[in-house]
Coordinates of C-alpha atoms and ligand atoms in Angstrom, one line a residue:
M1 CA 4.0 6.7 35.0
K2 CA 3.1 7.9 31.1
L3 CA 2.8 11.4 30.7
S4 CA 1.2 11.0 27.0
S5 CA -2.1 9.6 27.0
L6 CA -1.4 8.5 23.4
S7 CA 0.3 5.0 21.7
R8 CA 2.4 5.1 19.9
S9 CA 2.3 0.9 18.8
I10 CA 0.2 -1.0 17.2
A11 CA 1.2 -4.2 19.8
G12 CA -2.3 -6.6 19.3
K13 CA -3.9 -4.9 16.5
T14 CA -4.8 -7.3 13.4
A15 CA -2.9 -5.4 9.8
I16 CA -4.1 -6.7 6.7
V17 CA -1.2 -6.1 4.5
T18 CA -1.9 -6.7 0.5
G19 CA 1.2 -7.5 -2.3
A20 CA 3.1 -8.4 1.0
A21 CA 5.6 -11.6 -1.0
S22 CA 7.1 -8.0 -1.9
G23 CA 9.2 -4.3 -2.1
M24 CA 7.3 -2.8 -0.1
G25 CA 4.6 -4.2 0.7
R26 CA 6.5 -6.7 2.1
A27 CA 9.0 -4.0 4.2
T28 CA 5.4 -3.5 5.9
A29 CA 4.2 -6.7 6.9
R30 CA 7.8 -7.6 8.4
L31 CA 8.0 -3.4 10.1
F32 CA 3.9 -4.5 11.4
A33 CA 4.9 -7.6 12.7
D34 CA 8.3 -6.1 14.7
E35 CA 5.4 -4.0 16.2
G36 CA 3.8 -6.7 17.6
A37 CA 1.2 -6.3 14.2
N38 CA -0.9 -9.6 13.7
V39 CA -0.1 -10.0 10.0
A40 CA -2.3 -11.5 7.6
A41 CA -0.3 -11.7 4.4
L42 CA -2.2 -10.9 1.0
D43 CA -0.6 -11.8 -2.3
I44 CA -1.1 -13.4 -5.8
N45 CA 2.8 -14.3 -5.5
A46 CA 2.4 -17.9 -3.3
D47 CA 6.3 -18.9 -4.1
A48 CA 7.5 -15.5 -2.6
L49 CA 4.4 -15.1 -0.3
A50 CA 5.8 -18.4 1.4
E51 CA 9.2 -16.8 1.5
V52 CA 7.5 -13.5 3.7
T53 CA 4.8 -15.7 6.2
G54 CA 8.0 -17.9 7.1
E55 CA 10.5 -15.3 8.1
I56 CA 8.1 -13.7 9.5
E57 CA 6.8 -17.0 11.7
A58 CA 11.0 -17.4 12.0
A59 CA 11.0 -14.7 14.4
G60 CA 7.9 -15.4 16.9
R61 CA 5.1 -12.7 15.6
P62 CA 1.7 -14.0 14.2
V63 CA 1.5 -14.2 10.8
R64 CA -0.5 -15.7 7.9
G65 CA -0.2 -15.6 4.2
W66 CA -2.8 -15.9 2.2
Q67 CA -2.6 -16.3 -1.6
L68 CA -5.4 -14.4 -3.9
D69 CA -5.5 -12.3 -7.2
L70 CA -7.0 -8.8 -5.7
A71 CA -9.5 -8.9 -8.5
D72 CA -10.9 -11.5 -8.1
K73 CA -13.8 -9.8 -5.9
D74 CA -15.4 -13.6 -4.8
A75 CA -11.6 -14.6 -3.6
V76 CA -11.3 -11.2 -1.9
E77 CA -14.5 -11.1 -0.2
R78 CA -13.4 -15.1 1.1
V79 CA -10.2 -14.2 2.1
I80 CA -10.7 -10.6 4.1
G81 CA -13.6 -13.0 6.0
A82 CA -10.9 -15.9 6.8
V83 CA -8.6 -12.7 8.3
A84 CA -11.1 -11.8 10.4
D85 CA -12.2 -15.1 11.8
T86 CA -8.3 -16.0 11.7
F87 CA -7.1 -13.0 14.7
G88 CA -10.5 -12.2 15.9
G89 CA -11.3 -9.0 14.1
I90 CA -9.2 -6.5 11.6
D91 CA -8.1 -3.5 12.8
I92 CA -5.8 -1.8 9.8
L93 CA -5.8 -2.6 5.8
I94 CA -2.7 -1.1 4.1
N95 CA -4.1 -1.1 0.3
N96 CA -0.5 -1.6 -1.9
A97 CA -0.8 -4.4 -4.2
G98 CA 0.4 -2.5 -8.0
I99 CA 1.4 -3.7 -11.1
G100 CA 3.1 -1.3 -13.3
A101 CA 0.5 0.0 -15.8
G102 CA 2.2 1.9 -19.3
G103 CA 1.9 1.9 -23.2
A104 CA 0.2 4.3 -25.5
I105 CA -2.8 5.5 -25.4
D106 CA -2.8 4.2 -28.6
S107 CA -0.9 1.2 -27.8
D108 CA -2.2 -2.6 -29.4
N109 CA -2.6 -4.0 -25.2
Y110 CA -4.0 -0.5 -24.6
E111 CA -7.5 -1.6 -23.2
A112 CA -6.2 -4.8 -21.6
T113 CA -3.7 -2.9 -20.1
W114 CA -6.0 -0.1 -18.4
Q115 CA -8.2 -2.8 -17.4
R116 CA -5.9 -4.8 -15.0
G117 CA -4.5 -1.9 -14.5
F118 CA -7.7 -0.7 -13.0
D119 CA -8.7 -3.6 -11.3
V120 CA -5.7 -4.5 -9.4
L121 CA -5.0 -0.7 -8.5
L122 CA -8.2 0.6 -8.1
T123 CA -10.8 -1.7 -8.4
A124 CA -9.0 -4.2 -5.5
H125 CA -8.2 -1.2 -3.0
V126 CA -12.4 -0.7 -3.0
R127 CA -12.9 -4.1 -3.0
T128 CA -11.2 -4.5 0.7
I129 CA -11.8 -2.1 2.0
R130 CA -16.1 -2.9 2.0
A131 CA -15.5 -6.4 2.9
A132 CA -13.3 -5.6 6.2
L133 CA -15.7 -2.8 6.3
P134 CA -17.6 -4.7 9.3
W135 CA -14.5 -5.4 11.1
L136 CA -13.1 -1.8 11.0
R137 CA -16.2 -0.3 12.5
Q138 CA -15.8 -2.6 14.9
S139 CA -12.3 -1.6 16.0
D140 CA -11.0 0.9 18.4
G141 CA -8.9 2.5 16.4
A142 CA -9.3 1.4 12.6
R143 CA -6.5 2.1 10.7
I144 CA -6.7 1.6 6.4
V145 CA -3.8 2.9 4.2
N146 CA -3.7 3.4 0.6
I147 CA -0.1 2.8 -1.4
A148 CA -0.9 5.1 -4.0
S149 CA 2.1 7.4 -6.2
T150 CA 3.8 10.6 -7.0
E151 CA 2.0 9.5 -10.8
G152 CA -0.4 10.4 -9.1
L153 CA 0.4 14.1 -8.1
G154 CA 2.0 14.8 -11.4
A155 CA 2.5 12.6 -15.1
T156 CA 4.8 11.3 -16.8
K157 CA 4.9 10.1 -20.9
Y158 CA 3.4 6.6 -21.6
G159 CA 1.9 6.0 -18.0
S160 CA -2.1 7.2 -18.4
A161 CA -3.8 4.0 -16.6
Y162 CA -1.6 3.9 -13.9
S163 CA -1.4 8.1 -13.3
A164 CA -5.4 7.8 -13.5
A165 CA -5.5 5.2 -11.2
K166 CA -3.7 6.5 -8.5
T167 CA -5.3 10.0 -9.6
G168 CA -8.4 7.2 -8.2
V169 CA -6.4 6.0 -6.0
I170 CA -5.9 9.7 -3.7
G171 CA -10.0 10.5 -4.8
L172 CA -10.7 7.5 -3.1
T173 CA -9.0 7.6 0.2
R174 CA -10.4 11.1 0.6
S175 CA -14.0 10.5 -0.4
L176 CA -13.8 7.6 2.1
A177 CA -11.5 10.0 4.8
V178 CA -15.1 12.3 5.6
E179 CA -17.3 8.9 4.6
F180 CA -15.6 7.2 7.6
G181 CA -15.3 10.6 10.1
A182 CA -17.9 10.5 12.7
E183 CA -17.4 6.6 12.9
G184 CA -13.5 8.1 13.6
I185 CA -11.6 5.9 11.1
T186 CA -8.8 7.6 9.5
V187 CA -8.6 6.9 5.1
N188 CA -4.8 8.2 4.3
C189 CA -3.0 7.9 1.4
I190 CA 0.5 7.6 0.7
C191 CA 2.5 9.0 -2.2
P192 CA 5.8 6.4 -3.0
G193 CA 8.5 8.1 -5.4
P194 CA 11.6 6.0 -6.9
I195 CA 11.7 3.3 -4.8
R196 CA 13.7 0.1 -4.9
T197 CA 11.2 -2.7 -5.2
G198 CA 10.7 -5.6 -7.8
M199 CA 8.7 -2.9 -9.7
T200 CA 11.6 -0.8 -10.7
D201 CA 14.1 -3.8 -10.2
A202 CA 14.4 -3.6 -15.0
I203 CA 15.4 -0.2 -15.3
P204 CA 19.1 -0.1 -15.3
E205 CA 21.2 1.2 -12.0
A206 CA 22.5 4.2 -14.1
S207 CA 18.8 5.3 -14.8
K208 CA 18.1 5.1 -11.6
Q209 CA 20.9 7.1 -10.3
E210 CA 20.7 9.5 -13.6
Y211 CA 17.1 10.3 -12.5
A212 CA 18.0 10.5 -8.7
R213 CA 20.4 13.0 -9.3
R214 CA 18.1 14.7 -11.6
R215 CA 14.6 14.9 -9.9
V216 CA 15.2 13.8 -6.6
A217 CA 16.6 15.6 -4.3
L218 CA 18.1 13.6 -1.8
K219 CA 19.4 12.2 -5.1
R220 CA 18.7 8.7 -3.9
Y221 CA 15.7 6.1 -4.6
A222 CA 14.6 5.0 -1.7
E223 CA 14.6 1.6 0.6
P224 CA 10.9 0.1 0.5
E225 CA 11.4 0.0 4.4
E226 CA 12.2 4.5 4.5
V227 CA 7.9 4.1 3.0
A228 CA 7.0 1.6 5.2
H229 CA 8.1 3.5 8.7
A230 CA 5.6 6.2 6.9
T231 CA 2.8 3.5 6.6
L232 CA 3.3 3.1 10.5
S233 CA 3.2 6.5 11.5
L234 CA -0.6 6.6 9.8
V235 CA -1.8 3.4 11.1
L236 CA -0.7 4.0 15.2
P237 CA -3.8 5.0 17.6
A238 CA -1.7 8.0 18.3
A239 CA -2.2 9.4 13.9
S240 CA -6.4 10.3 15.0
F241 CA -6.6 13.2 14.0
I242 CA -4.5 12.3 10.5
T243 CA -7.0 11.6 7.6
G244 CA -7.9 12.6 3.9
V245 CA -3.6 13.1 3.6
A246 CA -2.3 12.5 0.5
L247 CA 1.5 12.0 1.8
P248 CA 4.6 12.2 -0.4
V249 CA 7.4 9.6 0.8
D250 CA 10.0 10.9 -2.5
G251 CA 12.8 12.3 -1.0
G252 CA 11.3 15.6 -2.1
L253 CA 10.8 14.5 -5.9
T254 CA 7.1 16.6 -5.7
I255 CA 9.3 19.4 -4.8
K256 CA 11.4 19.8 -7.7
N257 CA 11.3 22.1 -10.9
A258 CA 14.1 19.7 -13.3
Ligands
NAI1 P1 6.3 -4.8 -5.6 O1 6.9 -5.4 -7.9 O2 8.0 -5.5 -5.5 O3 5.1 -4.7 -5.3 C1 3.7 -6.1 -6.4 C2 3.6 -7.1 -4.6 O4 2.7 -7.1 -5.0 C3 4.2 -7.8 -5.4 O5 4.5 -8.8 -4.5 C4 2.7 -8.7 -6.1 O6 3.3 -10.7 -6.5 C5 1.8 -8.0 -5.8 N1 0.7 -8.5 -7.0 C6 0.5 -7.7 -7.5 N2 -1.0 -7.9 -8.4 C7 -1.4 -8.7 -6.9 C8 -2.9 -8.7 -7.6 N3 -3.9 -9.2 -8.7 N4 -3.0 -9.7 -6.4 C9 -2.7 -9.6 -5.3 N5 -1.4 -9.3 -5.7 C10 -0.5 -8.9 -6.6 O7 6.3 -3.2 -6.1 P2 6.8 -1.9 -4.9 O8 7.3 -1.1 -5.6 O9 6.4 -3.1 -4.1 O10 4.7 -1.8 -5.5 C11 4.0 -1.4 -4.0 C12 3.2 -0.4 -4.0 O11 3.6 0.9 -4.3 C13 2.5 -0.5 -5.9 O12 0.8 0.0 -5.4 C14 3.4 0.2 -7.1 O13 2.2 0.8 -7.7 C15 3.2 1.1 -5.5 N6 4.9 2.3 -6.5 C16 6.0 2.2 -6.6 C17 6.4 2.9 -6.9 C18 8.2 2.1 -7.0 O14 8.9 2.7 -7.6 N7 8.4 0.9 -6.8 C19 6.0 4.4 -6.8 C20 4.7 4.6 -6.7 C21 4.0 3.1 -6.0

């Protein structure tokens, strides 16, 4: 006999993971599949997406991949509808896809960087949430997790577009937590610190180690699985009273002064 009524299982739930072809999205899709969820894997990169879905299928888990550009409003609406048709609903939405959007504010292509950055890092989240909402409302214990960044809590030189978008993700999360509160839909975000993914691949290993030594309490970059597990914790049925949180998963980056 179970002594607790709160479940730590997402088995049978349908979860959308954006940016599922690489890094944290890939780790999250794999972990959620391991935990028995139906995984809808969304990404712009068709080849990498096919690899990830193939791998999950080979493990005997239910998964479908959809190639799309999340900056395309019509594509977002079409794909979210197709996910709900395929799996019979939507319970969990993980807005994870992202791009770097760095550059000095007086650089020639700043306007384009800002626009694309906001389209992918913030507006896409709004659109997936709006499109998924009718199904989330029908779910018993719907969960939304947005992947923000420690750049939404602090800032780095030449990161203004990225930082502004990630700060926006935190604001969106908090406001929607209040808006959906009465319906029992929780909305949280995670602020990852330095993680080994496609996004940080080009940073030389020596620079990674030096940065981690100076800034990160745990003295290292994280693996994407370590963020995926934090994401899983926020979407469990048992996480029913956690909402509007911006959770750093950063090895102590944001508590270090020097
Ligand atoms: P990644 O580059 O390994 O994965 C990002 C995925 O998003 C890729 O598969 C890419 O194809 C997909 N994507 C990009 N633009 C897209 C679009 N328009 N439509 C559909 N899919 C698109 O990067 P990573 O690090 O796993 O990024 C995941 C999230 O974590 C992002 O939101 C990023 O900003 C955030 N983040 C990353 C940190 C790091 O140290 N790697 C630190 C803090 C936040």
